[in-house]
Amino acid sequence: RIPFTTGILLGIGERREDRIRSLEEIARIHEEYGHIQEVIIQPFHPKPGTRMENHPPPTFDEIRDAVMLARRILPDDVAIQVPPNLTDFKRLIACGANDLGGISSVTPDYINPEAPWPSIKELQRQIFPYILKERLPVYPKYIEMGWMGEKTRDLVLRYSNELEGDH
């Protein structure tokens, strides 16, 4: 009874078949436990000074293919997240992505500091007619099912009710 976010990292030497197997295994685990709330399709971006600094990042076509595979393989109640600061997210939404993840106007992307977050206004403009919706790290389905610890329950319920009032 713990909601999970998981994902696959693209462009680290895996093949398409590896991605398919990973997504199939995530779907199987979710079918058994019902706890996968989202799967992040995360493109690898090489960093200077690392062993993979000269490794090419995945192409857009590879990212798009992974999103389409995820949408085909994963159950409909599992969200597919793509990072808006690393991808052509609008085109990926059209392929099945339905979450842009945590976007902050206060903190940088600590994993990819060279790629700043787009502003909320810019994101909304770019994805129109889709609408951005703020959410907690725990998806509403799992809040409704009570999948949270006793110590955090009141706080999560308070914030989820505040967010529902905003929409």
Coordinates of N, CA and C in Angstrom, one line a residue:
R1 N 0.8 -1.2 0.0 CA 0.0 0.0 0.0 C 0.9 1.3 0.0
I2 N 1.9 1.2 -0.8 CA 2.7 2.4 -1.0 C 2.7 2.8 -2.5
P3 N 2.2 4.0 -2.8 CA 2.2 4.4 -4.2 C 3.6 4.7 -4.7
F4 N 3.9 4.2 -5.9 CA 5.3 4.3 -6.4 C 5.3 5.1 -7.7
T5 N 6.4 5.8 -7.8 CA 6.8 6.4 -9.1 C 8.0 5.7 -9.5
T6 N 8.1 5.2 -10.7 CA 9.3 4.5 -11.2 C 9.5 5.1 -12.6
G7 N 10.5 4.5 -13.3 CA 10.7 5.0 -14.7 C 11.8 4.1 -15.4
I8 N 12.1 4.6 -16.6 CA 13.1 4.0 -17.4 C 14.0 5.1 -17.9
L9 N 15.3 4.8 -17.8 CA 16.3 5.8 -18.3 C 16.7 5.4 -19.7
L10 N 16.6 6.3 -20.6 CA 16.8 6.1 -22.1 C 18.2 6.6 -22.4
G11 N 18.9 5.8 -23.3 CA 20.2 6.3 -23.9 C 21.4 5.9 -23.1
I12 N 21.3 4.8 -22.3 CA 22.5 4.3 -21.6 C 23.1 3.0 -22.1
G13 N 22.7 2.7 -23.3 CA 23.2 1.5 -24.0 C 22.1 0.4 -24.1
E14 N 20.9 0.7 -23.6 CA 19.9 -0.3 -23.7 C 19.3 -0.4 -25.1
R15 N 18.7 -1.5 -25.4 CA 18.0 -1.6 -26.8 C 16.5 -1.4 -26.6
R16 N 15.8 -1.3 -27.7 CA 14.4 -1.2 -27.7 C 13.7 -2.3 -26.9
E17 N 14.3 -3.5 -27.2 CA 13.7 -4.7 -26.5 C 13.9 -4.6 -25.0
D18 N 15.0 -4.0 -24.5 CA 15.2 -3.9 -23.1 C 14.1 -2.9 -22.5
R19 N 13.8 -1.9 -23.3 CA 12.8 -0.9 -22.8 C 11.4 -1.6 -22.8
I20 N 11.1 -2.4 -23.8 CA 9.8 -3.2 -23.8 C 9.8 -4.1 -22.6
R21 N 10.8 -4.9 -22.3 CA 10.8 -5.8 -21.2 C 10.7 -5.0 -19.9
S22 N 11.3 -3.9 -19.7 CA 11.2 -3.1 -18.5 C 9.7 -2.6 -18.3
L23 N 9.1 -2.1 -19.4 CA 7.8 -1.6 -19.3 C 6.8 -2.8 -19.0
E24 N 7.0 -3.9 -19.6 CA 6.2 -5.1 -19.4 C 6.3 -5.5 -17.9
E25 N 7.5 -5.5 -17.4 CA 7.7 -5.9 -16.0 C 7.0 -4.9 -15.0
I26 N 7.1 -3.6 -15.3 CA 6.4 -2.6 -14.5 C 4.9 -2.8 -14.6
A27 N 4.4 -3.1 -15.8 CA 2.9 -3.4 -15.9 C 2.5 -4.6 -15.1
R28 N 3.4 -5.7 -15.2 CA 3.1 -6.9 -14.4 C 3.0 -6.6 -12.9
I29 N 4.0 -5.9 -12.4 CA 4.1 -5.6 -11.0 C 2.9 -4.8 -10.6
H30 N 2.5 -3.8 -11.4 CA 1.3 -3.0 -11.1 C 0.0 -3.8 -11.1
E31 N 0.0 -4.8 -12.0 CA -1.2 -5.6 -12.1 C -1.3 -6.4 -10.8
E32 N -0.2 -6.8 -10.2 CA -0.2 -7.6 -9.0 C -0.5 -6.8 -7.8
Y33 N 0.1 -5.6 -7.7 CA 0.0 -4.8 -6.5 C -0.8 -3.5 -6.6
G34 N -1.0 -3.0 -7.8 CA -1.8 -1.8 -8.0 C -1.2 -0.6 -7.5
H35 N 0.1 -0.5 -7.4 CA 0.8 0.6 -6.7 C 1.6 1.6 -7.6
I36 N 1.7 1.3 -8.9 CA 2.5 2.2 -9.7 C 1.6 3.4 -10.2
Q37 N 1.9 4.6 -9.7 CA 1.1 5.7 -10.1 C 1.6 6.4 -11.4
E38 N 2.9 6.3 -11.6 CA 3.5 7.0 -12.8 C 4.8 6.3 -13.2
V39 N 5.1 6.4 -14.5 CA 6.4 5.9 -15.0 C 7.0 7.1 -15.8
I40 N 8.2 7.4 -15.3 CA 9.0 8.5 -16.0 C 9.8 8.0 -17.1
I41 N 9.6 8.6 -18.3 CA 10.5 8.3 -19.4 C 11.5 9.4 -19.4
Q42 N 12.7 9.0 -18.9 CA 13.8 9.9 -18.6 C 14.9 9.8 -19.6
P43 N 15.1 10.8 -20.5 CA 16.3 10.7 -21.4 C 17.6 11.0 -20.6
F44 N 18.6 10.2 -20.9 CA 19.9 10.4 -20.3 C 20.6 11.6 -21.0
H45 N 21.2 12.5 -20.2 CA 22.0 13.6 -20.8 C 23.4 13.5 -20.2
P46 N 24.4 13.2 -21.1 CA 25.7 13.0 -20.6 C 26.2 14.3 -19.9
K47 N 27.0 14.1 -18.8 CA 27.6 15.2 -18.0 C 29.1 15.2 -18.2
P48 N 29.7 16.4 -18.4 CA 31.1 16.5 -18.5 C 31.8 15.9 -17.3
G49 N 33.0 15.3 -17.5 CA 33.7 14.8 -16.4 C 33.3 13.4 -15.9
T50 N 32.3 12.8 -16.6 CA 31.8 11.5 -16.2 C 32.3 10.5 -17.3
R51 N 32.2 9.2 -17.0 CA 32.7 8.2 -18.0 C 31.8 8.2 -19.3
M52 N 30.6 8.7 -19.2 CA 29.7 8.7 -20.3 C 29.6 10.1 -20.9
E53 N 30.5 11.0 -20.7 CA 30.4 12.3 -21.2 C 30.4 12.4 -22.7
N54 N 30.9 11.5 -23.4 CA 30.9 11.5 -24.9 C 29.8 10.5 -25.4
H55 N 29.0 10.0 -24.6 CA 27.9 9.1 -25.0 C 26.8 9.9 -25.6
P56 N 26.3 9.6 -26.8 CA 25.2 10.5 -27.3 C 23.9 10.3 -26.5
P57 N 23.2 11.4 -26.3 CA 21.9 11.3 -25.7 C 20.9 10.6 -26.6
P58 N 19.8 10.1 -26.1 CA 18.8 9.5 -27.0 C 18.2 10.5 -28.0
T59 N 17.8 10.1 -29.1 CA 17.2 11.0 -30.1 C 15.8 11.2 -29.7
F60 N 15.2 12.2 -30.3 CA 13.7 12.5 -30.1 C 12.9 11.3 -30.5
D61 N 13.3 10.7 -31.6 CA 12.5 9.5 -32.1 C 12.6 8.3 -31.1
E62 N 13.7 8.2 -30.4 CA 13.8 7.1 -29.4 C 12.9 7.4 -28.2
I63 N 12.9 8.7 -27.8 CA 12.1 9.1 -26.7 C 10.6 9.0 -27.0
R64 N 10.2 9.4 -28.2 CA 8.8 9.3 -28.7 C 8.4 7.8 -28.7
D65 N 9.3 7.0 -29.3 CA 9.0 5.6 -29.3 C 8.8 5.0 -27.9
A66 N 9.6 5.4 -27.0 CA 9.5 4.9 -25.6 C 8.2 5.3 -25.0
V67 N 7.8 6.6 -25.2 CA 6.5 7.0 -24.7 C 5.3 6.3 -25.3
M68 N 5.4 6.0 -26.6 CA 4.3 5.3 -27.3 C 4.3 3.8 -26.8
L69 N 5.4 3.2 -26.6 CA 5.5 1.9 -26.0 C 4.9 1.8 -24.6
A70 N 5.2 2.8 -23.8 CA 4.7 2.9 -22.5 C 3.2 3.0 -22.5
R71 N 2.7 3.9 -23.4 CA 1.2 4.0 -23.4 C 0.5 2.7 -23.8
R72 N 1.2 2.0 -24.8 CA 0.6 0.8 -25.2 C 0.7 -0.3 -24.2
I73 N 1.8 -0.4 -23.5 CA 2.0 -1.5 -22.6 C 1.4 -1.3 -21.2
L74 N 1.5 -0.1 -20.7 CA 1.1 0.2 -19.3 C -0.4 0.3 -19.2
P75 N -1.0 0.0 -18.1 CA -2.4 0.2 -17.9 C -2.8 1.7 -17.9
D76 N -4.0 2.0 -18.3 CA -4.5 3.4 -18.4 C -4.3 4.2 -17.1
D77 N -4.4 3.5 -16.0 CA -4.4 4.3 -14.7 C -2.9 4.6 -14.3
V78 N -2.0 4.2 -15.1 CA -0.6 4.6 -14.8 C -0.2 5.8 -15.7
A79 N 0.2 6.9 -15.1 CA 0.6 8.1 -15.8 C 1.9 7.9 -16.4
I80 N 2.1 8.6 -17.6 CA 3.4 8.6 -18.2 C 4.0 10.0 -18.1
Q81 N 5.1 10.1 -17.5 CA 5.7 11.4 -17.2 C 6.9 11.7 -18.1
V82 N 7.0 12.9 -18.7 CA 8.2 13.3 -19.4 C 8.7 14.6 -18.8
P83 N 10.0 14.8 -18.8 CA 10.5 16.1 -18.2 C 10.4 17.2 -19.2
P84 N 9.7 18.3 -18.8 CA 9.5 19.4 -19.8 C 10.8 20.2 -20.1
N85 N 11.8 20.0 -19.3 CA 13.0 20.8 -19.6 C 14.0 20.0 -20.4
L86 N 13.7 18.7 -20.7 CA 14.6 17.9 -21.5 C 14.1 17.4 -22.8
T87 N 12.8 17.6 -23.0 CA 12.1 16.9 -24.2 C 11.2 17.9 -24.9
D88 N 10.8 17.5 -26.1 CA 9.8 18.3 -26.8 C 8.5 17.7 -26.3
F89 N 8.1 18.2 -25.1 CA 7.0 17.6 -24.4 C 5.7 17.7 -25.0
K90 N 5.4 18.8 -25.8 CA 4.1 18.9 -26.5 C 3.9 17.8 -27.5
R91 N 4.9 17.4 -28.2 CA 4.8 16.3 -29.2 C 4.7 15.0 -28.4
L92 N 5.3 14.9 -27.3 CA 5.2 13.7 -26.5 C 3.8 13.5 -25.8
I93 N 3.2 14.6 -25.5 CA 1.8 14.5 -25.0 C 0.9 13.9 -26.1
A94 N 1.1 14.3 -27.3 CA 0.3 13.8 -28.4 C 0.6 12.3 -28.6
C95 N 1.7 11.8 -28.1 CA 2.0 10.3 -28.2 C 1.6 9.5 -27.0
G96 N 1.1 10.2 -25.9 CA 0.6 9.4 -24.8 C 1.1 9.9 -23.4
A97 N 2.1 10.8 -23.4 CA 2.5 11.3 -22.1 C 1.4 12.1 -21.5
N98 N 1.2 12.1 -20.2 CA 0.1 12.8 -19.6 C 0.6 13.5 -18.2
D99 N 1.9 13.6 -18.0 CA 2.3 14.2 -16.8 C 3.7 14.9 -17.1
L100 N 3.9 16.1 -16.6 CA 5.2 16.8 -16.8 C 6.0 16.8 -15.6
G101 N 5.6 16.1 -14.5 CA 6.4 16.0 -13.3 C 6.5 17.2 -12.5
G102 N 7.5 17.2 -11.6 CA 7.6 18.3 -10.7 C 8.3 19.4 -11.3
I103 N 7.7 20.6 -11.4 CA 8.2 21.8 -12.0 C 8.3 22.8 -10.9
S104 N 9.4 23.5 -10.8 CA 9.6 24.4 -9.7 C 10.1 25.8 -10.2
S105 N 9.4 26.8 -9.7 CA 9.9 28.2 -10.0 C 10.9 28.6 -9.0
V106 N 11.1 27.8 -8.0 CA 12.0 28.1 -6.9 C 13.3 27.4 -6.9
T107 N 13.3 26.1 -7.3 CA 14.5 25.3 -7.3 C 14.9 24.9 -8.7
P108 N 16.2 24.7 -8.9 CA 16.6 24.2 -10.2 C 16.4 22.7 -10.3
D109 N 16.5 22.2 -11.5 CA 16.5 20.7 -11.7 C 17.9 20.3 -11.3
Y110 N 18.0 19.7 -10.1 CA 19.3 19.3 -9.6 C 20.0 18.2 -10.4
I111 N 19.2 17.4 -11.1 CA 19.8 16.3 -11.9 C 20.4 16.9 -13.2
N112 N 19.7 17.9 -13.7 CA 20.0 18.5 -15.0 C 20.1 20.0 -14.9
P113 N 21.0 20.5 -14.1 CA 21.0 22.0 -13.8 C 21.3 22.8 -15.1
E114 N 21.8 22.2 -16.1 CA 22.1 22.9 -17.4 C 20.8 23.1 -18.1
A115 N 19.7 22.5 -17.7 CA 18.4 22.6 -18.4 C 17.4 23.2 -17.4
P116 N 17.2 24.5 -17.4 CA 16.3 25.1 -16.4 C 14.9 24.8 -16.7
W117 N 14.1 24.8 -15.7 CA 12.6 24.5 -15.8 C 12.0 25.6 -16.6
P118 N 11.1 25.3 -17.5 CA 10.3 26.4 -18.2 C 9.3 27.0 -17.2
S119 N 8.9 28.2 -17.4 CA 8.0 28.8 -16.5 C 6.6 28.2 -16.6
I120 N 5.8 28.2 -15.6 CA 4.5 27.7 -15.6 C 3.7 28.3 -16.8
K121 N 3.8 29.6 -16.9 CA 3.0 30.3 -17.9 C 3.5 29.9 -19.3
E122 N 4.8 29.7 -19.5 CA 5.3 29.2 -20.8 C 4.8 27.8 -21.1
L123 N 4.8 26.9 -20.1 CA 4.3 25.6 -20.2 C 2.9 25.6 -20.7
Q124 N 2.1 26.4 -19.9 CA 0.6 26.4 -20.3 C 0.4 26.9 -21.7
R125 N 1.2 27.9 -22.1 CA 1.1 28.5 -23.4 C 1.4 27.4 -24.5
Q126 N 2.5 26.6 -24.2 CA 2.9 25.6 -25.2 C 2.0 24.4 -25.3
I127 N 1.4 24.1 -24.2 CA 0.6 22.8 -24.3 C -0.9 23.1 -24.6
F128 N -1.3 24.4 -24.7 CA -2.7 24.7 -25.0 C -3.1 23.9 -26.2
P129 N -4.3 23.2 -26.2 CA -5.4 23.4 -25.4 C -5.4 22.5 -24.1
Y130 N -4.4 21.7 -23.9 CA -4.3 21.0 -22.6 C -4.1 22.0 -21.5
I131 N -4.5 21.5 -20.3 CA -4.4 22.4 -19.1 C -3.5 21.8 -18.1
L132 N -2.6 22.6 -17.5 CA -1.7 22.1 -16.4 C -2.6 22.0 -15.2
K133 N -2.3 21.0 -14.4 CA -3.1 20.9 -13.1 C -2.1 20.5 -12.0
E134 N -2.0 21.3 -11.0 CA -1.2 21.1 -9.9 C -1.7 19.9 -9.1
R135 N -0.7 19.1 -8.6 CA -1.1 17.9 -7.9 C 0.0 17.6 -6.8
L136 N -0.3 16.8 -5.9 CA 0.6 16.4 -4.8 C 1.5 15.2 -5.4
P137 N 2.6 14.9 -4.8 CA 3.4 13.8 -5.2 C 2.6 12.5 -5.2
V138 N 1.6 12.3 -4.3 CA 0.8 11.2 -4.3 C -0.4 11.5 -5.1
Y139 N -0.7 10.6 -6.1 CA -1.9 10.8 -7.0 C -3.2 10.7 -6.2
P140 N -4.2 11.5 -6.7 CA -5.5 11.5 -6.0 C -6.1 10.1 -5.8
K141 N -6.0 9.2 -6.7 CA -6.5 7.8 -6.5 C -6.0 7.2 -5.3
Y142 N -4.7 7.4 -5.0 CA -4.1 6.7 -3.8 C -4.5 7.5 -2.5
I143 N -4.7 8.8 -2.6 CA -5.2 9.6 -1.5 C -6.6 9.1 -1.1
E144 N -7.4 8.9 -2.1 CA -8.8 8.4 -1.9 C -8.8 7.0 -1.3
M145 N -7.8 6.2 -1.7 CA -7.8 4.8 -1.1 C -7.1 4.8 0.2
G146 N -6.6 6.0 0.7 CA -6.0 6.0 2.0 C -4.6 5.4 2.1
W147 N -3.9 5.4 0.9 CA -2.5 4.8 0.9 C -1.5 5.9 1.3
M148 N -1.5 6.2 2.6 CA -0.5 7.1 3.2 C -0.3 6.8 4.6
G149 N 0.8 7.2 5.2 CA 1.0 6.9 6.6 C 0.1 7.7 7.5
E150 N -0.1 7.2 8.7 CA -0.9 7.9 9.7 C -0.4 9.3 10.0
K151 N 1.0 9.5 10.1 CA 1.6 10.8 10.4 C 1.4 11.8 9.3
T152 N 1.2 11.4 8.1 CA 1.0 12.4 7.0 C -0.4 12.5 6.5
R153 N -1.3 11.7 7.0 CA -2.7 11.6 6.5 C -3.4 13.0 6.5
D154 N -3.4 13.6 7.7 CA -4.1 14.9 7.8 C -3.5 16.0 6.9
L155 N -2.2 16.1 6.8 CA -1.6 17.0 6.0 C -1.9 16.8 4.5
V156 N -1.8 15.6 4.1 CA -2.0 15.2 2.7 C -3.5 15.5 2.3
L157 N -4.4 15.1 3.2 CA -5.8 15.4 2.9 C -6.1 16.9 2.9
R158 N -5.5 17.7 3.8 CA -5.7 19.1 3.7 C -5.2 19.7 2.4
Y159 N -4.0 19.4 2.0 CA -3.5 19.9 0.8 C -4.2 19.4 -0.5
S160 N -4.6 18.2 -0.4 CA -5.4 17.7 -1.6 C -6.7 18.4 -1.7
N161 N -7.4 18.7 -0.6 CA -8.6 19.4 -0.6 C -8.4 20.8 -1.1
E162 N -7.3 21.5 -0.7 CA -7.0 22.8 -1.2 C -6.8 22.8 -2.7
L163 N -6.1 21.8 -3.2 CA -5.9 21.8 -4.7 C -7.2 21.5 -5.4
E164 N -8.1 20.7 -4.8 CA -9.4 20.4 -5.5 C -10.2 21.7 -5.5
G165 N -10.1 22.5 -4.5 CA -10.8 23.8 -4.5 C -10.3 24.8 -5.5
D166 N -9.1 24.6 -6.0 CA -8.5 25.5 -7.0 C -9.0 25.2 -8.4
H167 N -9.6 24.1 -8.6 CA -9.9 23.7 -10.0 C -11.4 23.5 -10.2

